[in-house]
CSV table of C-alpha atoms in Angstrom, one decimal:
chain,number,residue,atom,x,y,z
A,1,MET,CA,96.8,263.1,145.4
A,2,LYS,CA,98.8,264.3,148.4
A,3,HIS,CA,96.6,265.3,151.4
A,4,THR,CA,97.8,267.4,154.3
A,5,ILE,CA,95.6,266.6,157.3
A,6,SER,CA,95.6,268.4,160.6
A,7,VAL,CA,94.3,266.5,163.6
A,8,LEU,CA,93.7,267.9,167.1
A,9,VAL,CA,93.7,265.1,169.7
A,10,GLU,CA,93.6,264.5,173.4
A,11,ASN,CA,97.2,264.0,174.6
A,12,LYS,CA,96.7,260.4,175.8
A,13,PHE,CA,98.8,257.4,175.2
A,14,GLY,CA,97.6,255.1,172.5
A,15,VAL,CA,96.1,257.9,170.3
A,16,LEU,CA,99.1,258.0,167.9
A,17,ALA,CA,99.2,254.3,167.6
A,18,ARG,CA,95.4,254.2,166.8
A,19,ILE,CA,95.7,256.9,164.2
A,20,ALA,CA,98.7,255.4,162.5
A,21,GLY,CA,96.9,252.1,162.6
A,22,LEU,CA,93.9,253.6,160.7
A,23,PHE,CA,96.2,254.4,157.8
A,24,SER,CA,98.2,251.2,157.8
A,25,GLY,CA,95.1,249.1,158.2
A,26,ARG,CA,94.1,250.2,154.8
A,27,GLY,CA,97.5,249.7,153.3
A,28,TYR,CA,98.1,253.5,153.2
A,29,ASN,CA,101.5,254.8,154.0
A,30,ILE,CA,102.0,258.1,155.8
A,31,ASP,CA,104.6,260.2,153.9
A,32,SER,CA,105.3,262.4,157.0
A,33,LEU,CA,103.8,263.0,160.3
A,34,SER,CA,104.5,265.4,163.1
A,35,VAL,CA,102.8,265.6,166.5
A,36,ALA,CA,103.5,268.0,169.4
A,37,GLU,CA,101.8,269.7,172.3
A,38,THR,CA,99.6,272.8,171.9
A,39,MET,CA,99.4,275.6,174.5
A,40,ASP,CA,97.1,273.3,176.4
A,41,PRO,CA,99.3,270.3,177.5
A,42,SER,CA,96.2,268.0,177.4
A,43,VAL,CA,95.8,268.6,173.7
A,44,SER,CA,98.2,267.6,170.9
A,45,GLN,CA,98.2,268.7,167.3
A,46,MET,CA,99.2,266.3,164.5
A,47,THR,CA,100.0,267.0,160.8
A,48,ILE,CA,99.8,264.0,158.5
A,49,VAL,CA,100.8,264.0,154.9
A,50,ALA,CA,99.5,261.0,153.0
A,51,GLN,CA,99.0,260.1,149.4
A,52,GLY,CA,96.0,258.2,148.1
A,53,GLU,CA,92.8,258.2,146.3
A,54,ASP,CA,90.6,261.0,147.5
A,55,ARG,CA,87.8,258.6,148.2
A,56,ILE,CA,89.9,256.5,150.6
A,57,ILE,CA,91.5,259.5,152.3
A,58,GLU,CA,87.9,260.9,152.8
A,59,GLN,CA,87.0,257.6,154.5
A,60,ILE,CA,90.0,257.7,156.7
A,61,THR,CA,89.3,261.3,157.8
A,62,LYS,CA,85.7,260.2,158.6
A,63,GLN,CA,87.0,257.4,160.7
A,64,LEU,CA,89.4,259.7,162.5
A,65,ASN,CA,86.5,261.9,163.4
A,66,LYS,CA,84.8,259.0,165.1
A,67,LEU,CA,87.8,258.2,167.4
A,68,VAL,CA,86.9,259.4,170.9
A,69,ASP,CA,90.2,261.1,171.5
A,70,VAL,CA,90.0,263.1,168.3
A,71,ILE,CA,88.8,266.7,168.7
A,72,LYS,CA,89.0,268.0,165.2
A,73,VAL,CA,90.1,266.9,161.8
A,74,GLN,CA,90.9,269.2,158.8
A,75,ASP,CA,92.0,268.1,155.4
A,76,TYR,CA,93.7,271.1,153.7
A,77,ALA,CA,93.2,269.6,150.2
A,78,GLY,CA,91.6,272.4,148.1
A,79,GLU,CA,92.1,275.0,151.0
A,80,GLU,CA,94.4,277.9,151.2
A,81,TYR,CA,97.2,277.2,153.7
A,82,ILE,CA,100.8,278.0,154.5
A,83,GLU,CA,103.1,275.0,154.7
A,84,ARG,CA,106.6,274.8,156.2
A,85,GLU,CA,109.1,272.1,156.9
A,86,LEU,CA,112.4,272.2,158.8
A,87,VAL,CA,115.5,270.2,158.0
A,88,LEU,CA,118.9,269.6,159.6
A,89,VAL,CA,121.5,268.3,157.2
A,90,LYS,CA,125.1,267.4,157.7
A,91,THR,CA,127.1,267.7,154.4
A,92,HIS,CA,130.5,266.4,153.8
A,93,THR,CA,133.0,269.2,152.9
A,94,THR,CA,136.7,269.5,152.2
A,95,SER,CA,138.8,272.7,152.3
A,96,GLU,CA,138.1,272.8,148.5
A,97,THR,CA,134.3,272.4,148.6
A,98,ARG,CA,133.4,274.3,151.8
A,99,ALA,CA,133.1,277.7,150.2
A,100,GLU,CA,130.8,276.3,147.5
A,101,VAL,CA,128.6,274.5,150.0
A,102,MET,CA,128.3,277.7,152.1
A,103,GLN,CA,127.4,279.7,149.0
A,104,ILE,CA,124.6,277.3,148.1
A,105,VAL,CA,123.3,277.4,151.7
A,106,GLY,CA,123.4,281.3,151.6
A,107,ILE,CA,121.3,281.4,148.4
A,108,PHE,CA,118.6,279.4,150.1
A,109,ARG,CA,119.0,281.5,153.3
A,110,GLY,CA,119.8,278.4,155.2
A,111,LYS,CA,121.8,278.7,158.5
A,112,ILE,CA,125.0,277.0,159.3
A,113,VAL,CA,124.6,275.7,162.8
A,114,ASP,CA,127.8,273.6,163.1
A,115,VAL,CA,131.0,273.1,161.3
A,116,ASP,CA,134.0,270.8,161.6
A,117,ARG,CA,136.9,269.9,159.5
A,118,ALA,CA,135.0,267.5,157.2
A,119,SER,CA,131.4,268.7,157.4
A,120,VAL,CA,128.9,271.6,157.8
A,121,THR,CA,125.5,271.2,159.4
A,122,VAL,CA,122.8,273.3,157.9
A,123,GLU,CA,119.3,274.3,159.2
A,124,LEU,CA,116.7,275.3,156.6
A,125,THR,CA,113.0,276.1,156.9
A,126,GLY,CA,110.8,276.4,153.9
A,127,THR,CA,108.3,274.6,151.7
A,128,GLU,CA,108.9,271.0,150.8
A,129,ASP,CA,110.0,272.0,147.3
A,130,LYS,CA,112.6,274.4,148.6
A,131,ILE,CA,114.0,271.9,151.0
A,132,ASP,CA,114.1,269.2,148.2
A,133,ALA,CA,115.9,271.7,146.0
A,134,LEU,CA,118.6,272.4,148.6
A,135,LEU,CA,119.1,268.7,149.3
A,136,ASN,CA,119.5,268.0,145.6
A,137,LEU,CA,122.2,270.6,145.3
A,138,LEU,CA,124.0,269.3,148.4
A,139,LYS,CA,123.8,265.6,147.4
A,140,PRO,CA,126.9,265.6,145.1
A,141,PHE,CA,129.0,266.7,148.1
A,142,GLY,CA,127.9,263.8,150.2
A,143,ILE,CA,125.0,264.0,152.7
A,144,ARG,CA,126.2,262.4,155.9
A,145,GLU,CA,123.1,262.8,158.1
A,146,LEU,CA,119.6,264.2,157.4
A,147,VAL,CA,116.6,264.9,159.6
A,148,ARG,CA,113.4,266.4,158.4
A,149,THR,CA,110.4,267.3,160.5
A,150,GLY,CA,107.8,266.6,157.9
A,151,LYS,CA,105.4,269.3,156.7
A,152,ILE,CA,103.3,271.4,159.1
A,153,ALA,CA,100.4,273.6,157.8
A,154,ILE,CA,98.3,276.4,159.1
A,155,ALA,CA,95.2,277.9,157.4
A,156,ARG,CA,95.6,281.3,155.7
B,1,MET,CA,114.1,262.5,182.2
B,2,LYS,CA,113.4,263.6,178.6
B,3,HIS,CA,114.9,261.4,175.9
B,4,THR,CA,115.3,262.3,172.3
B,5,ILE,CA,115.5,259.2,170.2
B,6,SER,CA,116.3,259.0,166.6
B,7,VAL,CA,115.0,255.9,164.7
B,8,LEU,CA,115.9,255.0,161.1
B,9,VAL,CA,113.2,252.7,159.7
B,10,GLU,CA,112.1,251.0,156.5
B,11,ASN,CA,109.4,253.2,154.9
B,12,LYS,CA,106.6,250.6,155.1
B,13,PHE,CA,103.1,250.9,156.3
B,14,GLY,CA,102.5,249.7,159.8
B,15,VAL,CA,106.0,250.7,161.1
B,16,LEU,CA,104.8,253.9,162.7
B,17,ALA,CA,101.8,252.1,164.3
B,18,ARG,CA,104.1,249.4,165.7
B,19,ILE,CA,106.6,251.9,167.1
B,20,ALA,CA,103.9,254.1,168.7
B,21,GLY,CA,102.4,250.9,170.1
B,22,LEU,CA,105.7,250.0,171.8
B,23,PHE,CA,105.4,253.2,173.9
B,24,SER,CA,101.7,253.2,174.5
B,25,GLY,CA,101.8,249.5,175.4
B,26,ARG,CA,103.9,250.4,178.4
B,27,GLY,CA,101.8,253.4,179.3
B,28,TYR,CA,104.4,255.9,178.1
B,29,ASN,CA,103.3,258.9,176.2
B,30,ILE,CA,105.2,260.4,173.4
B,31,ASP,CA,105.8,264.2,173.9
B,32,SER,CA,106.5,264.7,170.3
B,33,LEU,CA,107.3,262.7,167.2
B,34,SER,CA,108.2,263.6,163.7
B,35,VAL,CA,108.8,261.2,160.8
B,36,ALA,CA,109.7,262.0,157.2
B,37,GLU,CA,111.6,260.5,154.3
B,38,THR,CA,115.4,260.5,153.9
B,39,MET,CA,117.3,260.9,150.6
B,40,ASP,CA,116.5,257.2,150.1
B,41,PRO,CA,112.7,257.1,149.7
B,42,SER,CA,112.6,253.5,151.1
B,43,VAL,CA,114.0,254.7,154.4
B,44,SER,CA,112.3,257.1,156.9
B,45,GLN,CA,113.8,258.9,159.8
B,46,MET,CA,111.9,259.4,163.0
B,47,THR,CA,112.6,261.6,166.0
B,48,ILE,CA,110.8,260.7,169.2
B,49,VAL,CA,110.8,262.8,172.4
B,50,ALA,CA,109.5,260.8,175.4
B,51,GLN,CA,109.7,261.2,179.2
B,52,GLY,CA,110.2,258.3,181.5
B,53,GLU,CA,112.5,256.4,183.8
B,54,ASP,CA,115.8,255.8,182.1
B,55,ARG,CA,115.4,252.1,182.7
B,56,ILE,CA,112.1,251.9,180.9
B,57,ILE,CA,113.2,254.0,178.0
B,58,GLU,CA,116.3,251.8,177.7
B,59,GLN,CA,113.9,248.8,177.5
B,60,ILE,CA,111.9,250.5,174.8
B,61,THR,CA,114.9,251.3,172.7
B,62,LYS,CA,116.1,247.7,173.0
B,63,GLN,CA,112.7,246.5,171.7
B,64,LEU,CA,112.8,249.1,168.9
B,65,ASN,CA,116.1,247.6,167.8
B,66,LYS,CA,114.4,244.2,167.6
B,67,LEU,CA,111.7,245.3,165.2
B,68,VAL,CA,112.5,244.0,161.7
B,69,ASP,CA,111.8,247.3,160.0
B,70,VAL,CA,114.1,249.3,162.3
B,71,ILE,CA,117.5,250.0,160.9
B,72,LYS,CA,119.1,252.0,163.6
B,73,VAL,CA,118.1,253.5,167.0
B,74,GLN,CA,120.0,256.3,168.8
B,75,ASP,CA,119.1,257.8,172.1
B,76,TYR,CA,120.7,261.3,172.3
B,77,ALA,CA,120.6,261.3,176.2
B,78,GLY,CA,124.0,262.2,177.4
B,79,GLU,CA,125.3,262.9,173.8
B,80,GLU,CA,126.2,266.1,172.2
B,81,TYR,CA,123.6,267.1,169.7
B,82,ILE,CA,121.9,270.0,167.9
B,83,GLU,CA,118.1,270.3,168.4
B,84,ARG,CA,115.7,272.4,166.5
B,85,GLU,CA,111.9,272.8,166.3
B,86,LEU,CA,109.7,274.7,163.9
B,87,VAL,CA,106.4,276.5,164.8
B,88,LEU,CA,103.7,278.3,162.9
B,89,VAL,CA,101.6,280.4,165.2
B,90,LYS,CA,98.6,282.7,164.3
B,91,THR,CA,98.3,285.4,166.9
B,92,HIS,CA,95.3,287.7,167.3
B,93,THR,CA,96.2,291.4,166.7
B,94,THR,CA,94.4,294.7,166.6
B,95,SER,CA,95.6,297.9,165.1
B,96,GLU,CA,96.8,298.8,168.6
B,97,THR,CA,98.7,295.6,169.3
B,98,ARG,CA,100.1,294.7,165.9
B,99,ALA,CA,103.3,296.8,166.3
B,100,GLU,CA,104.1,295.2,169.7
B,101,VAL,CA,103.5,291.7,168.3
B,102,MET,CA,105.8,292.4,165.4
B,103,GLN,CA,108.4,293.8,167.7
B,104,ILE,CA,108.4,290.6,169.8
B,105,VAL,CA,108.6,288.5,166.7
B,106,GLY,CA,111.6,290.6,165.5
B,107,ILE,CA,113.5,290.1,168.8
B,108,PHE,CA,113.2,286.3,168.3
B,109,ARG,CA,114.2,286.6,164.6
B,110,GLY,CA,110.8,285.1,163.7
B,111,LYS,CA,109.4,285.6,160.3
B,112,ILE,CA,105.9,287.0,159.6
B,113,VAL,CA,104.5,284.8,156.9
B,114,ASP,CA,100.9,286.1,156.7
B,115,VAL,CA,98.9,289.0,158.0
B,116,ASP,CA,95.3,290.0,157.9
B,117,ARG,CA,93.2,292.6,159.7
B,118,ALA,CA,92.9,290.6,162.9
B,119,SER,CA,96.0,288.4,163.0
B,120,VAL,CA,99.6,287.8,162.1
B,121,THR,CA,101.0,284.3,161.3
B,122,VAL,CA,104.6,283.8,162.5
B,123,GLU,CA,107.2,281.2,161.6
B,124,LEU,CA,110.0,280.5,164.1
B,125,THR,CA,112.8,277.9,164.2
B,126,GLY,CA,114.8,277.3,167.3
B,127,THR,CA,115.3,275.2,170.4
B,128,GLU,CA,112.2,274.1,172.3
B,129,ASP,CA,113.0,276.7,175.0
B,130,LYS,CA,113.2,279.5,172.5
B,131,ILE,CA,109.9,278.6,171.0
B,132,ASP,CA,108.2,278.2,174.4
B,133,ALA,CA,109.5,281.7,175.3
B,134,LEU,CA,108.0,283.3,172.2
B,135,LEU,CA,104.7,281.5,172.7
B,136,ASN,CA,104.5,282.7,176.3
B,137,LEU,CA,105.0,286.3,175.2
B,138,LEU,CA,102.4,286.0,172.4
B,139,LYS,CA,99.9,284.2,174.7
B,140,PRO,CA,98.4,287.4,176.2
B,141,PHE,CA,97.5,288.7,172.7
B,142,GLY,CA,95.5,285.5,172.0
B,143,ILE,CA,96.9,282.6,170.1
B,144,ARG,CA,94.3,281.5,167.5
B,145,GLU,CA,96.2,278.6,165.9
B,146,LEU,CA,99.4,276.8,166.7
B,147,VAL,CA,101.3,274.0,164.9
B,148,ARG,CA,104.6,272.7,166.1
B,149,THR,CA,106.8,270.1,164.4
B,150,GLY,CA,108.2,268.6,167.5
B,151,LYS,CA,111.9,268.5,168.1
B,152,ILE,CA,114.4,267.1,165.6
B,153,ALA,CA,118.0,266.4,166.5
B,154,ILE,CA,121.3,265.7,164.7
B,155,ALA,CA,124.6,264.6,166.3
B,156,ARG,CA,127.4,267.2,166.7
């Protein structure tokens, strides 16, 4: 099962490496991770998406809680939360395909942030599923570059 | 100086811990980091924002390039690129302040994604500066929860 875990940590060097090490030490891969500062620059907030047996993920969150630099851990599994992700994607276009690409982007309420003769760069925010759906539609045109933030989540 | 570094890596466990360790091993903190899958599930893309002397950051990117699981490293310093970040922020509101909060969010073209009696949750995508500006305006109302993705970047 996919778990979305929010971790509040002291903004010190080494914390990210230790947390990533907790997962990899058990052979668990992290699907996505994002970490950034909060309003208090001494505190960072991390969102981790990882797949695994509930029992193992539970063990990992317990171990996270034990790290001195960890302030709070919350696993959103089974909770009500809002999730969003952001993507920037540069799609190949020709004069023939540009209109169709722009139409698809419009349907998803994506935003075109750059355009040149042979590509358009699109910004889209939404759930993981929505982003996957757009990318699948753009794929046949040729995706030249793609950057995703990974999922972030906030409690309802 | 702030560096925005894009790293393409094999999606294997341990890679994130090793990369984070490269920075922390030199006492360099990572301001923000996001990592997620690309269209090829065996490859992940990472965006790292770190501050430090150019010379040291250059050393770190060289060492990144030497890691077996690293496919490509690009430091956007001095390059033309598009940057975006996503934030979800839950702000305290009362019946008196809700209209003002909604007005501020409207000016920034933010999106209200949830509302209850005592708060509104806002989604905003933009440059780091734009997001900082919104957060500074919302701060006096009381920020109850805040999640940022960290910056992602794509070449122009």
